PDB file of C-alpha atoms in Angstrom:
ATOM      1  CA  MET A 209       0.057  -0.028   0.018  1.00 50.00           C
ATOM      2  CA  ILE A 210       1.016   3.382  -0.798  1.00 60.00           C
ATOM      3  CA  GLU A 211       2.290   5.486   2.468  1.00 63.00           C
ATOM      4  CA  MET A 212      -0.247   8.333   2.847  1.00 65.00           C
ATOM      5  CA  HIS A 213       0.639   9.475   6.383  1.00 65.00           C
ATOM      6  CA  TRP A 214       1.030  13.077   5.256  1.00 61.00           C
ATOM      7  CA  LEU A 215      -2.491  13.199   4.387  1.00 64.00           C
ATOM      8  CA  GLN A 216      -3.127  12.594   8.084  1.00 69.00           C
ATOM      9  CA  ALA A 217      -1.434  15.665   8.749  1.00 72.00           C
ATOM     10  CA  MET A 218      -3.599  17.992   6.586  1.00 79.00           C
ATOM     11  CA  ASP A 219      -4.508  20.766   8.857  1.00 86.00           C
ATOM     12  CA  TYR A 220      -6.758  23.972   8.180  1.00 88.00           C
ATOM     13  CA  TRP A 221      -3.741  25.990   6.782  1.00 90.00           C
ATOM     14  CA  HIS A 222      -3.048  23.433   4.336  1.00 91.00           C
ATOM     15  CA  TRP A 223      -6.497  23.584   2.921  1.00 93.00           C
ATOM     16  CA  TRP A 224      -6.132  27.562   3.100  1.00 94.00           C
ATOM     17  CA  SER A 225      -2.833  27.542   1.474  1.00 95.00           C
ATOM     18  CA  LEU A 226      -4.231  25.202  -1.340  1.00 94.00           C
ATOM     19  CA  GLY A 227      -7.210  27.693  -1.821  1.00 96.00           C
ATOM     20  CA  ILE A 228      -4.806  30.617  -2.460  1.00 97.00           C
ATOM     21  CA  VAL A 229      -2.794  28.336  -5.074  1.00 96.00           C
ATOM     22  CA  PHE A 230      -6.206  27.800  -6.737  1.00 95.00           C
ATOM     23  CA  LEU A 231      -6.924  31.576  -6.580  1.00 95.00           C
ATOM     24  CA  ILE A 232      -3.710  32.324  -8.227  1.00 95.00           C
ATOM     25  CA  MET A 233      -4.221  29.600 -10.901  1.00 94.00           C
ATOM     26  CA  GLU A 234      -7.586  31.465 -11.497  1.00 93.00           C
ATOM     27  CA  MET A 235      -5.977  34.930 -11.958  1.00 93.00           C
ATOM     28  CA  LEU A 236      -3.600  33.301 -14.333  1.00 92.00           C
ATOM     29  CA  LEU A 237      -6.151  30.984 -16.454  1.00 89.00           C
ATOM     30  CA  SER A 238      -9.371  32.697 -15.881  1.00 78.00           C
ATOM     31  CA  GLY A 239     -12.273  30.458 -16.499  1.00 81.00           C
ATOM     32  CA  VAL A 240     -14.071  30.577 -12.946  1.00 82.00           C
ATOM     33  CA  PHE A 241     -13.401  26.629 -12.348  1.00 86.00           C
ATOM     34  CA  PHE A 242     -10.448  27.397  -9.986  1.00 93.00           C
ATOM     35  CA  LEU A 243     -12.213  29.932  -8.035  1.00 93.00           C
ATOM     36  CA  TRP A 244     -14.800  27.649  -6.850  1.00 94.00           C
ATOM     37  CA  MET A 245     -12.186  25.110  -5.999  1.00 95.00           C
ATOM     38  CA  ALA A 246     -10.490  27.677  -3.965  1.00 96.00           C
ATOM     39  CA  VAL A 247     -13.890  28.472  -2.346  1.00 96.00           C
ATOM     40  CA  ALA A 248     -14.258  24.829  -1.551  1.00 97.00           C
ATOM     41  CA  ALA A 249     -10.723  24.361   0.042  1.00 96.00           C
ATOM     42  CA  GLY A 250     -11.430  27.683   2.315  1.00 96.00           C
ATOM     43  CA  ILE A 251     -14.678  26.299   3.461  1.00 96.00           C
ATOM     44  CA  VAL A 252     -12.955  22.874   4.247  1.00 96.00           C
ATOM     45  CA  GLY A 253     -10.059  24.642   6.076  1.00 95.00           C
ATOM     46  CA  VAL A 254     -12.642  26.236   8.179  1.00 95.00           C
ATOM     47  CA  LEU A 255     -14.197  22.836   8.819  1.00 95.00           C
ATOM     48  CA  VAL A 256     -10.765  21.248   9.778  1.00 93.00           C
ATOM     49  CA  LEU A 257     -10.319  24.305  11.973  1.00 94.00           C
ATOM     50  CA  LEU A 258     -13.761  23.735  13.701  1.00 94.00           C
ATOM     51  CA  GLN A 259     -13.218  19.900  13.635  1.00 92.00           C
ATOM     52  CA  PRO A 260      -9.682  19.289  14.478  1.00 88.00           C
ATOM     53  CA  GLY A 261      -8.644  15.796  13.457  1.00 86.00           C
ATOM     54  CA  MET A 262     -11.192  15.508  10.883  1.00 88.00           C
ATOM     55  CA  PHE A 263      -9.938  11.880   8.965  1.00 89.00           C
ATOM     56  CA  TRP A 264      -8.450  13.019   5.740  1.00 88.00           C
ATOM     57  CA  ARG A 265     -10.921  10.960   3.549  1.00 92.00           C
ATOM     58  CA  TYR A 266     -13.673  13.024   4.921  1.00 94.00           C
ATOM     59  CA  GLN A 267     -11.666  16.314   4.093  1.00 94.00           C
ATOM     60  CA  PHE A 268     -11.322  15.232   0.610  1.00 94.00           C
ATOM     61  CA  ILE A 269     -15.024  14.198   0.575  1.00 96.00           C
ATOM     62  CA  TRP A 270     -16.077  17.621   1.583  1.00 96.00           C
ATOM     63  CA  PHE A 271     -13.706  19.471  -1.002  1.00 96.00           C
ATOM     64  CA  ALA A 272     -15.106  17.282  -3.998  1.00 97.00           C
ATOM     65  CA  VAL A 273     -18.752  17.873  -2.627  1.00 98.00           C
ATOM     66  CA  ILE A 274     -18.515  21.733  -2.033  1.00 97.00           C
ATOM     67  CA  THR A 275     -16.600  21.913  -5.173  1.00 96.00           C
ATOM     68  CA  LEU A 276     -19.332  20.151  -7.311  1.00 97.00           C
ATOM     69  CA  VAL A 277     -22.081  22.223  -5.689  1.00 97.00           C
ATOM     70  CA  SER A 278     -20.754  25.357  -6.306  1.00 95.00           C
ATOM     71  CA  LEU A 279     -19.848  24.598  -9.679  1.00 94.00           C
ATOM     72  CA  ALA A 280     -23.504  23.330 -10.136  1.00 94.00           C
ATOM     73  CA  ALA A 281     -24.752  26.667  -8.368  1.00 94.00           C
ATOM     74  CA  TRP A 282     -22.713  28.980 -10.502  1.00 91.00           C
ATOM     75  CA  HIS A 283     -23.969  27.155 -13.633  1.00 90.00           C
ATOM     76  CA  LEU A 284     -27.539  27.656 -12.783  1.00 92.00           C
ATOM     77  CA  TYR A 285     -27.039  31.102 -11.885  1.00 89.00           C
ATOM     78  CA  LEU A 286     -25.313  31.572 -15.391  1.00 85.00           C
ATOM     79  CA  ARG A 287     -28.148  29.990 -16.913  1.00 86.00           C
ATOM     80  CA  TYR A 288     -31.050  31.928 -15.443  1.00 86.00           C
ATOM     81  CA  ALA A 289     -29.795  34.909 -14.419  1.00 82.00           C
ATOM     82  CA  PRO A 290     -30.988  37.932 -16.729  1.00 71.00           C
ATOM     83  CA  ALA A 291     -28.033  39.401 -19.083  1.00 65.00           C
ATOM     84  CA  GLU A 292     -26.335  42.359 -17.644  1.00 64.00           C
ATOM     85  CA  ALA A 293     -28.266  45.495 -19.537  1.00 56.00           C
ATOM     86  CA  SER A 294     -24.691  47.573 -19.984  1.00 55.00           C
ATOM     87  CA  ARG A 295     -23.692  44.801 -22.359  1.00 59.00           C
ATOM     88  CA  THR A 296     -26.640  45.347 -24.606  1.00 64.00           C
ATOM     89  CA  LEU A 297     -25.487  48.928 -25.079  1.00 58.00           C
ATOM     90  CA  LEU A 298     -21.537  48.149 -25.558  1.00 62.00           C
ATOM     91  CA  ASN A 299     -20.321  49.828 -28.541  1.00 70.00           C
ATOM     92  CA  ARG A 300     -23.311  51.768 -28.833  1.00 74.00           C
ATOM     93  CA  ARG A 301     -22.285  54.555 -26.099  1.00 79.00           C
ATOM     94  CA  ALA A 302     -24.700  57.231 -27.048  1.00 81.00           C
ATOM     95  CA  GLU A 303     -28.063  55.102 -26.650  1.00 84.00           C
ATOM     96  CA  GLN A 304     -27.014  54.972 -22.752  1.00 84.00           C
ATOM     97  CA  TYR A 305     -28.059  58.504 -22.678  1.00 88.00           C
ATOM     98  CA  VAL A 306     -31.666  58.218 -23.905  1.00 90.00           C
ATOM     99  CA  GLY A 307     -33.923  59.222 -21.579  1.00 90.00           C
ATOM    100  CA  ARG A 308     -31.611  61.483 -19.334  1.00 90.00           C
ATOM    101  CA  ASN A 309     -31.876  64.929 -18.678  1.00 93.00           C
ATOM    102  CA  PHE A 310     -28.999  67.429 -19.290  1.00 92.00           C
ATOM    103  CA  VAL A 311     -28.628  71.159 -19.641  1.00 91.00           C
ATOM    104  CA  LEU A 312     -27.267  72.724 -22.670  1.00 92.00           C
ATOM    105  CA  ASP A 313     -23.684  73.785 -22.576  1.00 91.00           C
ATOM    106  CA  GLU A 314     -23.963  75.791 -25.874  1.00 92.00           C
ATOM    107  CA  ALA A 315     -27.101  77.074 -27.301  1.00 90.00           C
ATOM    108  CA  ILE A 316     -28.856  75.044 -30.192  1.00 91.00           C
ATOM    109  CA  ARG A 317     -28.495  77.330 -33.445  1.00 92.00           C
ATOM    110  CA  ASN A 318     -29.552  75.855 -36.906  1.00 92.00           C
ATOM    111  CA  GLY A 319     -30.405  72.822 -35.077  1.00 90.00           C
ATOM    112  CA  PHE A 320     -27.023  71.632 -33.419  1.00 93.00           C
ATOM    113  CA  GLY A 321     -25.545  72.509 -30.063  1.00 92.00           C
ATOM    114  CA  ARG A 322     -23.634  70.897 -27.191  1.00 93.00           C
ATOM    115  CA  ILE A 323     -24.087  69.107 -23.800  1.00 93.00           C
ATOM    116  CA  GLN A 324     -21.858  68.351 -20.974  1.00 89.00           C
ATOM    117  CA  VAL A 325     -22.274  64.421 -20.414  1.00 87.00           C
ATOM    118  CA  ASP A 326     -20.081  63.083 -17.505  1.00 83.00           C
ATOM    119  CA  ASP A 327     -16.656  64.261 -18.369  1.00 85.00           C
ATOM    120  CA  SER A 328     -17.092  64.846 -22.401  1.00 87.00           C
ATOM    121  CA  LEU A 329     -19.145  67.221 -24.676  1.00 90.00           C
ATOM    122  CA  TRP A 330     -21.550  65.856 -26.978  1.00 92.00           C
ATOM    123  CA  ARG A 331     -23.232  67.156 -29.928  1.00 94.00           C
ATOM    124  CA  VAL A 332     -26.752  67.559 -30.132  1.00 94.00           C
ATOM    125  CA  GLU A 333     -29.615  68.140 -32.604  1.00 93.00           C
ATOM    126  CA  GLY A 334     -33.019  69.628 -31.734  1.00 92.00           C
ATOM    127  CA  SER A 335     -34.914  72.928 -31.964  1.00 90.00           C
ATOM    128  CA  ASP A 336     -32.813  76.059 -31.512  1.00 91.00           C
ATOM    129  CA  CYS A 337     -33.005  77.065 -27.301  1.00 91.00           C
ATOM    130  CA  PRO A 338     -30.052  78.949 -25.620  1.00 91.00           C
ATOM    131  CA  ALA A 339     -27.361  77.566 -23.337  1.00 89.00           C
ATOM    132  CA  GLY A 340     -28.675  76.628 -20.180  1.00 89.00           C
ATOM    133  CA  THR A 341     -32.030  74.822 -21.160  1.00 90.00           C
ATOM    134  CA  ARG A 342     -32.961  71.684 -19.743  1.00 92.00           C
ATOM    135  CA  VAL A 343     -32.844  69.166 -22.380  1.00 93.00           C
ATOM    136  CA  SER A 344     -34.074  65.539 -22.664  1.00 93.00           C
ATOM    137  CA  VAL A 345     -32.338  62.803 -24.755  1.00 93.00           C
ATOM    138  CA  VAL A 346     -34.920  61.297 -26.982  1.00 94.00           C
ATOM    139  CA  GLY A 347     -32.909  59.358 -29.386  1.00 92.00           C
ATOM    140  CA  THR A 348     -29.506  58.988 -31.264  1.00 91.00           C
ATOM    141  CA  ASP A 349     -28.040  59.343 -34.814  1.00 89.00           C
ATOM    142  CA  GLY A 350     -24.735  57.773 -34.741  1.00 86.00           C
ATOM    143  CA  VAL A 351     -22.595  59.972 -32.305  1.00 87.00           C
ATOM    144  CA  VAL A 352     -25.420  62.937 -32.044  1.00 91.00           C
ATOM    145  CA  LEU A 353     -27.907  62.918 -29.462  1.00 93.00           C
ATOM    146  CA  LYS A 354     -31.415  63.911 -30.281  1.00 94.00           C
ATOM    147  CA  VAL A 355     -33.012  66.315 -27.602  1.00 94.00           C
ATOM    148  CA  ALA A 356     -36.188  67.882 -26.558  1.00 92.00           C
ATOM    149  CA  PRO A 357     -36.505  70.783 -24.411  1.00 91.00           C
ATOM    150  CA  LEU A 358     -37.969  70.119 -21.278  1.00 89.00           C
ATOM    151  CA  GLU A 359     -38.889  73.841 -20.673  1.00 82.00           C
ATOM    152  CA  ALA A 360     -40.006  76.246 -23.420  1.00 80.00           C
ATOM    153  CA  CYS A 361     -37.056  77.836 -25.055  1.00 74.00           C
ATOM    154  CA  LYS A 362     -36.699  81.456 -24.252  1.00 68.00           C
ATOM    155  CA  SER A 363     -35.512  83.464 -27.371  1.00 59.00           C
ATOM    156  CA  GLU A 364     -31.732  84.882 -26.875  1.00 54.00           C
TER     157      GLU A 364
END
C-alpha cells in the first residue's frame, strides 16, 4: 500500500494554502473553475479548524462535494440570470443616454448645439434653444444625441 501518512497531517492552513494556490491559478488561467475550488478549499479549511482531527478522507469528500455543488450553483446562476443591461449597449455608447436630462452648454443654433455628459461634450440636434436650457435625450443618430427641451425655449 502507498504511504499516505502525510495526508493524516492535513490541517486547516494546508487547505487555505491550497485555496490561495487555486486563486492564483484562477488569475492566471481565468475560467471561473479554479475560483470554486478555492472557495471549497477555504470552506474545508474552516471545517477542519472547527473539527480538528477530521479524517483526511472526509476532508477530501467535503472538498469534492463543495466544489461540485458550487460549480453546479454557478452554472445554474449563469443559465437563468438575466443578462446585464450594460452589455446590450456595448459599442452603442450614445444610446445609454436616451431618457436622461441635461443642461445645454452651448446654445442650439441651426439645429445643433452641445451638452456636457459626464466628462465629455456631446453634439446635440434639436430645436433652437439658448445655453442653460434643460433638455431630454430622446434618441440618437450615430454619435449625435437628439434632444427635446423640457421647458419652453426662451429667445436669446
